XYZ file of C-alpha atoms in Angstrom:
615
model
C 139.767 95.253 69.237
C 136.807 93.481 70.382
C 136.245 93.371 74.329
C 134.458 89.686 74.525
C 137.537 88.424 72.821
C 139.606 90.146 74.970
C 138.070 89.034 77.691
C 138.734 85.518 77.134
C 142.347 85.628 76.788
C 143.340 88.052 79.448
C 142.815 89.542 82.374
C 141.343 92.947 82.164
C 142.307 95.699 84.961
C 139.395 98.324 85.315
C 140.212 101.827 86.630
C 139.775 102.826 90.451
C 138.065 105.547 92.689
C 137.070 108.908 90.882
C 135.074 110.286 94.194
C 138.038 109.326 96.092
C 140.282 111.625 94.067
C 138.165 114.308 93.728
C 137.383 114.843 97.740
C 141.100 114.175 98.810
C 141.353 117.273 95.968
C 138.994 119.316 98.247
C 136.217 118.985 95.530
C 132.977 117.934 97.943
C 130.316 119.003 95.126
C 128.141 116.982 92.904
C 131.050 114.872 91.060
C 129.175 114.457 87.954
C 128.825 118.012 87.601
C 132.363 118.453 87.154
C 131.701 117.115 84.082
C 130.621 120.729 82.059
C 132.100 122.547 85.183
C 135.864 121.302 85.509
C 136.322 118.478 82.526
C 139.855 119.243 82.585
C 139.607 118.027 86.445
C 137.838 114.949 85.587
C 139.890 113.951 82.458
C 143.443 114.181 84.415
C 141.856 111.392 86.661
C 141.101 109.286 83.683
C 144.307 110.196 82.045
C 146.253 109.270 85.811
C 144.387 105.508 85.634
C 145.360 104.655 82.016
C 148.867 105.639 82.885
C 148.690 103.684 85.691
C 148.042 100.061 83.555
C 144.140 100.482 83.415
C 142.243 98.659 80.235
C 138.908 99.988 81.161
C 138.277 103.642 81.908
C 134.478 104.010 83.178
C 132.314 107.682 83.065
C 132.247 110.026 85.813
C 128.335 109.590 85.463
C 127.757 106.662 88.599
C 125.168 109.391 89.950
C 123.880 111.145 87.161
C 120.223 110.072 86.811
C 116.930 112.544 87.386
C 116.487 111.437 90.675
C 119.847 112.060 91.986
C 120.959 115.320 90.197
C 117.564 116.678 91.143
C 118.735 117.282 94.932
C 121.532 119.622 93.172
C 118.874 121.195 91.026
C 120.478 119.381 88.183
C 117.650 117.196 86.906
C 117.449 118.607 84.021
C 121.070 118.254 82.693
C 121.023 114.513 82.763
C 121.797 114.149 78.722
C 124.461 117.020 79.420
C 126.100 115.405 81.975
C 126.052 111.862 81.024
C 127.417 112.735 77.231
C 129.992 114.886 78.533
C 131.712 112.265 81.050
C 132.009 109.862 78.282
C 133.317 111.986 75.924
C 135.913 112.789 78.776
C 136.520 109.508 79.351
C 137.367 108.606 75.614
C 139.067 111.625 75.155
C 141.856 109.680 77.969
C 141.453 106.553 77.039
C 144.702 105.351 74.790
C 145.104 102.693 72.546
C 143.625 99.450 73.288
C 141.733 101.181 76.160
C 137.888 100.584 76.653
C 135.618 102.870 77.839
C 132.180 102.006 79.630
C 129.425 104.466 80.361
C 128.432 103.940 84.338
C 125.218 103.573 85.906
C 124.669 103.313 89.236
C 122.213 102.063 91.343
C 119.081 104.336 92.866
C 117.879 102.718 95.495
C 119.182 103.219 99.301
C 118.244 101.051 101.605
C 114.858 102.918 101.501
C 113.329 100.964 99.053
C 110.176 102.594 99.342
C 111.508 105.954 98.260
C 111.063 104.619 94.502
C 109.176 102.244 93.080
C 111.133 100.110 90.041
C 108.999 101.555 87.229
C 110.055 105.397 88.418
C 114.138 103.723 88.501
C 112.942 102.343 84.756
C 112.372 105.717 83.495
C 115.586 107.257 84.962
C 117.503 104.485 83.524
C 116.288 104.904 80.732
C 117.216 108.314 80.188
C 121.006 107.758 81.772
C 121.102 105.130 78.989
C 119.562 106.486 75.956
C 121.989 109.618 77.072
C 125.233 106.936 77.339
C 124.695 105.191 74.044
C 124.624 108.157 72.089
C 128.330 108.790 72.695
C 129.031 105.367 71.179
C 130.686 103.729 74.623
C 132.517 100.140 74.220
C 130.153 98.866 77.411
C 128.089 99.748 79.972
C 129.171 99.211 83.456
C 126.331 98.989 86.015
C 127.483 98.596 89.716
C 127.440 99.172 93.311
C 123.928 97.475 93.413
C 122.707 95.930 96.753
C 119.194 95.691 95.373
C 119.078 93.031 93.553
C 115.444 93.417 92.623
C 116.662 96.682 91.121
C 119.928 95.271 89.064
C 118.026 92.238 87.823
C 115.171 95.036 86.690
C 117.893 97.435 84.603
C 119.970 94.832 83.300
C 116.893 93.384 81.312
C 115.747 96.635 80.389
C 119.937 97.259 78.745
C 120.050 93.924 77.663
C 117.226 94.811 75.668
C 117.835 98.355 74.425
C 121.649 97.792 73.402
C 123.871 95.092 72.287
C 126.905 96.394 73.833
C 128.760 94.301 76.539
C 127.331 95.318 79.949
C 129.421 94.647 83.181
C 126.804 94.086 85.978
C 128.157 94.338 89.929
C 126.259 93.965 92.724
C 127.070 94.957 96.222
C 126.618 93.267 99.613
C 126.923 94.337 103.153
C 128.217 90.723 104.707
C 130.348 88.343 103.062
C 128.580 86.291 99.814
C 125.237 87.331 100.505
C 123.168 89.741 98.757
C 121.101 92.218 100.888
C 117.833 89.938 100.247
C 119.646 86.583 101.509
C 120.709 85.237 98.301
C 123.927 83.926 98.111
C 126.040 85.960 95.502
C 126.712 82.435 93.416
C 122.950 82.623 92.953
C 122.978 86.238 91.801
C 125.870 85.729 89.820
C 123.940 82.953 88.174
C 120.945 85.022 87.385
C 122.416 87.925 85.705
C 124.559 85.653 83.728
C 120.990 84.318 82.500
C 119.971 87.929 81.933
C 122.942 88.296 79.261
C 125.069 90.365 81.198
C 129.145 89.563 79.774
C 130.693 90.185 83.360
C 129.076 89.931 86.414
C 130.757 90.428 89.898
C 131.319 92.935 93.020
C 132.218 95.927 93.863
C 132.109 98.570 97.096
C 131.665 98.339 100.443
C 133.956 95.099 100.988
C 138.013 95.344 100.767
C 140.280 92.791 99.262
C 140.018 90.386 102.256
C 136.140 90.236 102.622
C 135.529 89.741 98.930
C 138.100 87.119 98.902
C 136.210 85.028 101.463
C 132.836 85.728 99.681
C 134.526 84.078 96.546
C 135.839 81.205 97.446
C 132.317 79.654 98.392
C 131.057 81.222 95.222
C 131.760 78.644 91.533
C 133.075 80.986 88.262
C 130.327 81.760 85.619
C 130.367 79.245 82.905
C 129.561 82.295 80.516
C 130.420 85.342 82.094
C 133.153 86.766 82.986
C 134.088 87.433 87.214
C 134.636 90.987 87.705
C 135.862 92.121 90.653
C 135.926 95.600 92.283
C 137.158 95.703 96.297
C 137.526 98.939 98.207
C 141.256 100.300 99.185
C 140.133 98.789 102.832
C 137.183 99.110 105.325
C 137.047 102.988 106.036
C 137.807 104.402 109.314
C 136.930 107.779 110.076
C 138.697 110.867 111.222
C 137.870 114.450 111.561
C 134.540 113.875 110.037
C 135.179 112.360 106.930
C 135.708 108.804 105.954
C 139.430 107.587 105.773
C 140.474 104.381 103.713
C 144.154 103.222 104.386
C 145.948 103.429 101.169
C 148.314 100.160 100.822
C 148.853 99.870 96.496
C 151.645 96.705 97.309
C 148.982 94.942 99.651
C 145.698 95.813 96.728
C 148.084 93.843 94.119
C 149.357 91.124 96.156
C 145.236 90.165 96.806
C 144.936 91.065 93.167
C 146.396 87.804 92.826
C 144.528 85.549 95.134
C 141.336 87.387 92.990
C 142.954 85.564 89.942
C 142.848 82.316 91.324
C 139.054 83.124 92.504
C 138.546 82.998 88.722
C 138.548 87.154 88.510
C 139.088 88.166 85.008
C 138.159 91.787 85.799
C 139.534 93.414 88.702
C 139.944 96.959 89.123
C 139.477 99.081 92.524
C 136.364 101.235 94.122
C 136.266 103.533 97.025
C 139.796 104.135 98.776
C 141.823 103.123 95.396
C 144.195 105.442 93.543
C 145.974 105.025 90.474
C 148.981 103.629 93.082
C 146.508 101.047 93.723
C 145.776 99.936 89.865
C 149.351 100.093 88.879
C 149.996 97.882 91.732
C 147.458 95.255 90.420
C 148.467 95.918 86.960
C 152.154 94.982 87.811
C 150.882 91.792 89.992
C 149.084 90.653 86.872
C 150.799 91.273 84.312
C 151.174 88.337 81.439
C 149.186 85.771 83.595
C 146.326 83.715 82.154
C 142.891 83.702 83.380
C 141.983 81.362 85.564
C 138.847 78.874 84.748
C 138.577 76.225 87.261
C 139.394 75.947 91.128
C 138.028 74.339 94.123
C 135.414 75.767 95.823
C 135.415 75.963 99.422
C 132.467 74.303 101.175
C 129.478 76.312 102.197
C 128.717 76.585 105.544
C 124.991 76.144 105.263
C 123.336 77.217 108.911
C 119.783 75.389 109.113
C 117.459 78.060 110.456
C 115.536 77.516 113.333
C 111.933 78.542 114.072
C 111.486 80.214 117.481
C 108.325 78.600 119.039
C 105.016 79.427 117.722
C 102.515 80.771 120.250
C 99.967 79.070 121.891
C 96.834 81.685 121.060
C 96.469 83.218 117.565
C 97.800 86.497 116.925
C 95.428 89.790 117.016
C 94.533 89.442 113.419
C 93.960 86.395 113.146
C 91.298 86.790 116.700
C 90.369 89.751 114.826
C 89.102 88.192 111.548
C 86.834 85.302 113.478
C 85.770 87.376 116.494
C 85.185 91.076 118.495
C 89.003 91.947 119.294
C 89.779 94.872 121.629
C 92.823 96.249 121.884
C 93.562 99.181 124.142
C 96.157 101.359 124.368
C 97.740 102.608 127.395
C 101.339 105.235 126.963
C 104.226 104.125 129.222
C 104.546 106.707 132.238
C 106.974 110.192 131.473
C 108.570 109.730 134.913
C 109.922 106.344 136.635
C 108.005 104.910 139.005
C 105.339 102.058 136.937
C 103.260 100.699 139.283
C 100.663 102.798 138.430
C 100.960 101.377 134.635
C 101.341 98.112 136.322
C 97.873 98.559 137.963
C 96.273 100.053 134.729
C 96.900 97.436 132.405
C 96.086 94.406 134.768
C 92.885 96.746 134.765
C 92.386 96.650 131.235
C 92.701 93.074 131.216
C 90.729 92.359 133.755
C 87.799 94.035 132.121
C 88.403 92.205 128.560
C 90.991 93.586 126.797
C 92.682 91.357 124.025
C 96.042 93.054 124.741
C 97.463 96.432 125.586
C 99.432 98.168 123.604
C 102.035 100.064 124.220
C 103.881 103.561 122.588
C 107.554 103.800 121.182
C 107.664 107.567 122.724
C 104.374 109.059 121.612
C 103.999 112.647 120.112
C 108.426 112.341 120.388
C 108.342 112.813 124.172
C 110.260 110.225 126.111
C 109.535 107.648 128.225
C 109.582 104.587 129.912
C 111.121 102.063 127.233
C 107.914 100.139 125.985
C 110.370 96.817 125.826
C 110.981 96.843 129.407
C 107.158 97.592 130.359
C 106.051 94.645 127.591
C 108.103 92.099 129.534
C 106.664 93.208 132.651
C 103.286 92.556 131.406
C 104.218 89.374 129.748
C 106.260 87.777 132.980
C 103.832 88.888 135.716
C 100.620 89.822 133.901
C 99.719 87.369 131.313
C 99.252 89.840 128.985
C 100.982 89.801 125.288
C 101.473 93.325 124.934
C 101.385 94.980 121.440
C 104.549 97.136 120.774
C 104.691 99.919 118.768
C 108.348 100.659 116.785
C 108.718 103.607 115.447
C 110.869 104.574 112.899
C 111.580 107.930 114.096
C 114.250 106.945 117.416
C 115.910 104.102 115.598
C 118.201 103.848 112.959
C 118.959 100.728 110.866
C 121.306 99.250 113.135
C 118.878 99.588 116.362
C 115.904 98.435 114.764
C 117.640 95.315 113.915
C 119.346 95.290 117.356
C 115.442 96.295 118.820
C 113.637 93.622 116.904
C 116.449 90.948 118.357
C 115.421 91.604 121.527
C 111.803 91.970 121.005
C 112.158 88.397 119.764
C 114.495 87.148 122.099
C 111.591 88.043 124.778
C 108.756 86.595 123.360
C 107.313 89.765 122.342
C 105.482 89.191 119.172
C 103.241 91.742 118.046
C 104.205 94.694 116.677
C 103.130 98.038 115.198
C 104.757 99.711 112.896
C 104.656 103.451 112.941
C 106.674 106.833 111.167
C 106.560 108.694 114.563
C 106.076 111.904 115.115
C 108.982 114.245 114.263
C 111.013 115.321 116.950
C 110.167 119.060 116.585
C 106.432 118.850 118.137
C 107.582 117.044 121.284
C 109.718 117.728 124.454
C 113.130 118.141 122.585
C 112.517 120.177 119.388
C 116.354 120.431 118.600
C 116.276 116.140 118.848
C 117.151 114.518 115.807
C 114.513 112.161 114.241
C 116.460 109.345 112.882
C 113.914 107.917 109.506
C 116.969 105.617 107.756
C 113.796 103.928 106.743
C 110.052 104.625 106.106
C 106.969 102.345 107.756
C 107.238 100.835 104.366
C 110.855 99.338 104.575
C 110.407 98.806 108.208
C 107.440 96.223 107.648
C 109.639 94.919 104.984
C 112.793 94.510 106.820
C 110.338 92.366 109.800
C 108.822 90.538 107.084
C 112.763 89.346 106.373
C 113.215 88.557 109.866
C 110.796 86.189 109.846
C 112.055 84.923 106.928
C 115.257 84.285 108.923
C 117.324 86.915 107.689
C 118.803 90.302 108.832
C 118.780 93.392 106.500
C 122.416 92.879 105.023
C 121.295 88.954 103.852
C 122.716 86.991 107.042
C 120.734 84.402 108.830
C 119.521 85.289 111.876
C 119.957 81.488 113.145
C 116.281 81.495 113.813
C 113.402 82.979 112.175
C 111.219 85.171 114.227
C 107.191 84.993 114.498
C 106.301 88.809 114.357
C 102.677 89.519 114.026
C 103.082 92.916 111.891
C 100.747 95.409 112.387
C 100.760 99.341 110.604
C 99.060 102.693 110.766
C 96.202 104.425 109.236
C 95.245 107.595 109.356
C 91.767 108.176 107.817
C 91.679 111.571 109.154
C 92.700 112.952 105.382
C 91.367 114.950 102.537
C 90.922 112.283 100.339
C 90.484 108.714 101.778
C 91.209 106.803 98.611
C 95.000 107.756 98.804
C 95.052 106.595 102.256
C 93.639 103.517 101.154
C 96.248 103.357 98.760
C 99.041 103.544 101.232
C 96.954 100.809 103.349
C 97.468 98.304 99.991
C 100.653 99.282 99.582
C 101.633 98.395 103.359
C 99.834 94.976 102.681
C 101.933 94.435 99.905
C 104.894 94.954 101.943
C 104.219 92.685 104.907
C 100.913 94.095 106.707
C 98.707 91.962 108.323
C 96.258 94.518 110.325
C 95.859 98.006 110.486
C 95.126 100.452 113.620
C 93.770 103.532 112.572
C 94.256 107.359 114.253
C 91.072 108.115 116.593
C 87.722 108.965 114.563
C 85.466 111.162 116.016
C 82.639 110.623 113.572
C 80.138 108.188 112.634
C 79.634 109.092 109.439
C 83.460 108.521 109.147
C 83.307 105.705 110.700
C 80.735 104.535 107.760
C 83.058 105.983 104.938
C 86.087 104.422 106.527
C 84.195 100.486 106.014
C 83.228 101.141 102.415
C 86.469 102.283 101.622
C 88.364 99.048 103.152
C 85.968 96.533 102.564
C 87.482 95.050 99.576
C 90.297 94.308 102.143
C 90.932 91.121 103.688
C 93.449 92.665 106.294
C 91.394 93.070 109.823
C 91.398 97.170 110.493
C 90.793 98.131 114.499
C 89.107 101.036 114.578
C 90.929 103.952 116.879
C 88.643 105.607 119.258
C 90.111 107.951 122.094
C 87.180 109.376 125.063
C 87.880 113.393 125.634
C 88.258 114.516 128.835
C 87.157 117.823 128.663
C 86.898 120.834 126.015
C 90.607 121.826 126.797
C 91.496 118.296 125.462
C 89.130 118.451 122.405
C 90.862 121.807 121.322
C 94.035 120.880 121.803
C 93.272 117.592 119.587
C 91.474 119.389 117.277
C 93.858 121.922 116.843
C 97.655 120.834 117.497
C 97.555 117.024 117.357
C 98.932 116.014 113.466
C 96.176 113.852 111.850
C 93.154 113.870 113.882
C 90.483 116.574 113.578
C 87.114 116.609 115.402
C 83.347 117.643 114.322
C 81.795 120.806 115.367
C 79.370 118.758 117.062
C 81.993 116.841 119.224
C 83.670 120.052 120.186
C 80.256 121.821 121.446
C 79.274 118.722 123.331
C 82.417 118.689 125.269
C 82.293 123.134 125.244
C 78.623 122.229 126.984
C 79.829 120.123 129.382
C 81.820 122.957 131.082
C 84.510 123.070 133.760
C 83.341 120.178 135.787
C 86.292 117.623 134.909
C 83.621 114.650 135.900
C 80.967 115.990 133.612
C 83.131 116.816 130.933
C 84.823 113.300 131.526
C 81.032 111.539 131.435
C 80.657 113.455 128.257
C 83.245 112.332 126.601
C 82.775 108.565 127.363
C 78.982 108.892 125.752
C 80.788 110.697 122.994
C 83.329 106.924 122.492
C 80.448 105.067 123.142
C 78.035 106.131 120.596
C 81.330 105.446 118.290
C 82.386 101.954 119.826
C 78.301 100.872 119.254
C 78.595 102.486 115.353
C 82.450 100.689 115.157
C 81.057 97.680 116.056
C 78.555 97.196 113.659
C 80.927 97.062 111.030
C 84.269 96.346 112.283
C 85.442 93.113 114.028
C 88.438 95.280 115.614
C 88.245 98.346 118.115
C 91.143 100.090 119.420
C 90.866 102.334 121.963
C 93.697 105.068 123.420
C 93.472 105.780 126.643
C 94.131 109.397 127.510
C 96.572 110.659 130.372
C 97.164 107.197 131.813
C 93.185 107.409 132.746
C 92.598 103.689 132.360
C 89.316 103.838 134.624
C 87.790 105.144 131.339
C 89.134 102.767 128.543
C 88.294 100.225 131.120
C 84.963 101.379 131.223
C 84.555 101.106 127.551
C 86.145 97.928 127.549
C 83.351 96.711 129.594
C 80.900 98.369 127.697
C 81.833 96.373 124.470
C 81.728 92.920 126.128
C 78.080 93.595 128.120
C 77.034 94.857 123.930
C 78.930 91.127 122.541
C 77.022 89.400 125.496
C 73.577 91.133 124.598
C 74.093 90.523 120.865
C 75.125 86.503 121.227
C 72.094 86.405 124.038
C 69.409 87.537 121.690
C 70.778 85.484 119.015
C 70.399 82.251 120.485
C 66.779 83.492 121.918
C 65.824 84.022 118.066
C 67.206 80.838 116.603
């Protein structure tokens, strides 16, 4: 029996949920485990979908790659594990029954977390493992990383000759999670030699009905088709899917007339479910032609560029200054108010302004940017961390942000909850500084994280964090290139408290392009320096700094005057190599950023003065 054949003279019914079964069993363990530690478990779930009408039984092995068995402790039993849920799987198949080895995708929606050559060497191993228990296929699915399918699909294209099913996953109706439209994808793994291409999780019957009919039938490939039982709802702490077998058949149908010649079930679906489709199906054709439904194409709009250039770009041609000042702890602003009108009185390019610094909370930097913006002039810089947000608020954040005008951006990690007011607070991280440029860098583009245009496409001016205050510079650097690559366009750095650092920090970013504002924060007395020195994550300070401010003694005006010679020796060695200076004002004491501030543009004025008295 040869499936390619088969394939074009029937339609095929794949097997459903095997997680499902197992937790509604009580079983919430590694599932692929249960592979050497309960096969008998495993192979009654098989045995259950081939009763129920299924022609393709698919290995209890979704999860088993190095990456993902490793947080079990597992990583080592890949082979093990993999072989074993075939042989399972065969050993349950029955006559005229295929059986696929499954790989599933890697990648979260952290894409960071691995790079595609570290998912190339996992594959590699699932697949190597797969093969050598002889499967009829490969079945590769629930991937909403397309990058990622279109990156494993060549790599089994090329290591097998064995049909390979290939299913993506999206998060909004027929588009992909990097704004393609799933015809597209379709179209592209098609081209990579994949036999069946098509969907499965995350959508029910209904939602991957609609993202269908806008979407033609392969020419080549087959349409495979996967929904879940329903959209889950949840109850008592787990996730509920409403189990309706006679409804998952009658849509079974409508799949057929999308042109589905695969269709079998994912999360929520029971063997009720794929007895249900097999009965709707049974003895009807495939279906190779219909009429697609017209796209809907929405013509993006670009929200208004603004008038003055952003930071980096003023930071590239000129001296930029940016200076930082933290929203206020308590309410009450019109201190801040005061401050920053202060700081931009005395030259500052643009304050910038904290997402909760060192996790403590306080006034929402949003509502003090439009403040600044609507009465001050001033186009504040706002940091976004991704420590307070998760995926759906940093979308819903970046709306707004937009929506206001508010252009300029930082991205940071933040600091984790447990060094700041509320220890016991949980910090959020859905996504790293690295998917967070990313997923800004798509907004721009016009499209939100699940694929769906925005209607407009924003103008963020992305700037990131960089702490040279490490061991070895060069892997900071690293992380600097690797930011770039993601969406970067300038980099603030933690506060230096060295010259000499300040000198290693230019040679190792001068092969950089990217504009790089150089952090400097005055002390304000040897309590401070200690405290910085000591408790503060990143930033350490020389001996020398810390006896200069211990010499200064008690007087808080001495010790104050101290520490602004300290940042001005720093701004004058800054300056001579660094178009960009950022400076953090400490405890909402703007008098002596402001001071600095000043400093800098009587140093420009000098410099341009005795260069036109030369020429």
């Amino acid at each position: 029996m040869n499936f390619r054949e088969e394939l074009q003279n029937k339609i095929l019914i794949g097997e459903g949920a095997m997680g499902t079964l197992l937790y509604s069993h009580g079983i919430d363990v590694c599932y692929e485990e249960l592979n050497l530690l309960n096969p008998e478990q495993v192979e009654k779930i098989h045995t259950a979908y081939a009763a129920a009408g299924a022609d393709i039984l698919q290995s209890n092995t979704y999860g088993a790659n190095y990456f993902k068995l490793k947080r079990y402790g597992l990583e080592d039993e890949v082979a093990g594990i993999n072989r074993k849920g075939l042989q399972i799987a065969k050993k349950a198949a029955g006559d005229g029954q295929f059986v696929f080895g499954t790989i599933g995708a890697q990648r979260s929606f952290r894409k960071s977390d691995l790079s595609i050559e570290e998912i190339k060497r996992s594959f590699r191993e699932q697949l190597y493992s797969l093969l050598m228990e002889d499967p009829d296929g490969i079945l590769l699915e629930t991937y909403y990383d397309f990058e990622e399918l279109d990156s494993v699909l060549k790599l089994a294209r090329k290591e097998t000759s064995l049909p390979i099913i290939s299913n993506v996953s999206l998060h909004e109706i027929g588009y992909l999670q990097n704004g393609m439209q799933l015809g597209e994808a379709l179209l592209r793994l098609e081209s990579e030699g994949a036999d069946a291409v098509g969907v499965n999780c995350r959508l029910g019957p209904h939602h991957m009905l609609r993202s269908l009919e806008e979407t033609p039938i392969p020419e080549k490939a087959a349409l495979a088709v996967y929904p879940n039982a329903s959209l889950p709802d949840f109850e008592d702490g787990r996730l509920v899917y409403q189990a309706n077998p006679e409804y998952f058949g009658q849509q079974a149908l409508e799949l057929r007339k999308q042109g589905a010649r695969i269709i079998g079930g994912c999360c929520g679906t029971t063997p009720l479910h794929i007895e249900s489709v097999k009965k709707a199906l049974q003895g009807l054709p495939p279906v190779f032609e219909k009429e697609l439904k017209i796209r809907r194409v929405e013509v993006l709009e670009s929200t208004s560029a603004p008038n003055e250039p952003s930071l980096a770009q003023k930071a590239a041609a000129r001296r930029t200054l940016l200076v930082e000042l933290d929203p206020p702890k308590k309410l009450g602003v019109s201190r801040f108010i005061e401050g920053a009108e202060c700081l931009r009185d005395a030259g500052a390019d643009s304050v910038t302004l904290a997402d909760n610094s060192l996790a403590t909370p306080r006034v929402s930097n949003i509502s003090l940017g439009t403040m600044l913006k609507e009465r001050s002039g001033i186009n504040p810089l706002i940091h976004l961390t991704c420590r307070d947000h998760n995926l759906i608020g940093l979308q819903s954040h970046l709306m707004g942000l937009s929506t206001l005008g508010l252009n300029e951006v930082l991205v940071v990690t933040g600091d984790p909850s447990k060094i700041g007011d509320f220890p016991g607070a949980t910090s959020v991280y859905d996504v790293s500084s690295f998917d967070l440029i990313a997923l800004i860098k798509q907004f721009n583009e016009g499209l939100s994280y699940s694929g769906q245009p925005l209607g407009q496409k924003t103008n963020f001016k992305i700037s990131a964090a960089f702490n040279p205050n490490v061991r070895y510079l060069h892997k900071a650097v690293e992380r600097m290139e690797k930011k770039i690559s993601f969406g970067a366009q300038s980099f603030l750095t933690q506060p230096i408290y060295s010259e000499e650092q300040i000198e290693d920090v230019y040679q190792a970013v001068k092969h950089l392009d990217t504009p790089v504002f150089i952090g400097i924060m005055p002390l304000t007395s040897s309590r401070n320096a200690e405290f910085i020195h000591h408790e503060v994550p990143g930033i350490s300070l020389p001996d020398s700094v810390r006896r200069a401010m211990s010499s200064a003694g008690n007087d808080p005006v001495q010790a104050a005057r101290e520490g602004e010679a300290i940042a001005r020796s720093l701004v004058e060695k800054a300056m001579e190599r660094f178009n960009g200076i950022y400076l953090i004002t400490p405890f909402l004491r703007y008098d002596m950023t402001a001071g600095l501030t000043r400093h800098i543009r009587r140093l420009d004025t000098a410099r341009k003065t005795e260069v036109t008295v030369y020429e």
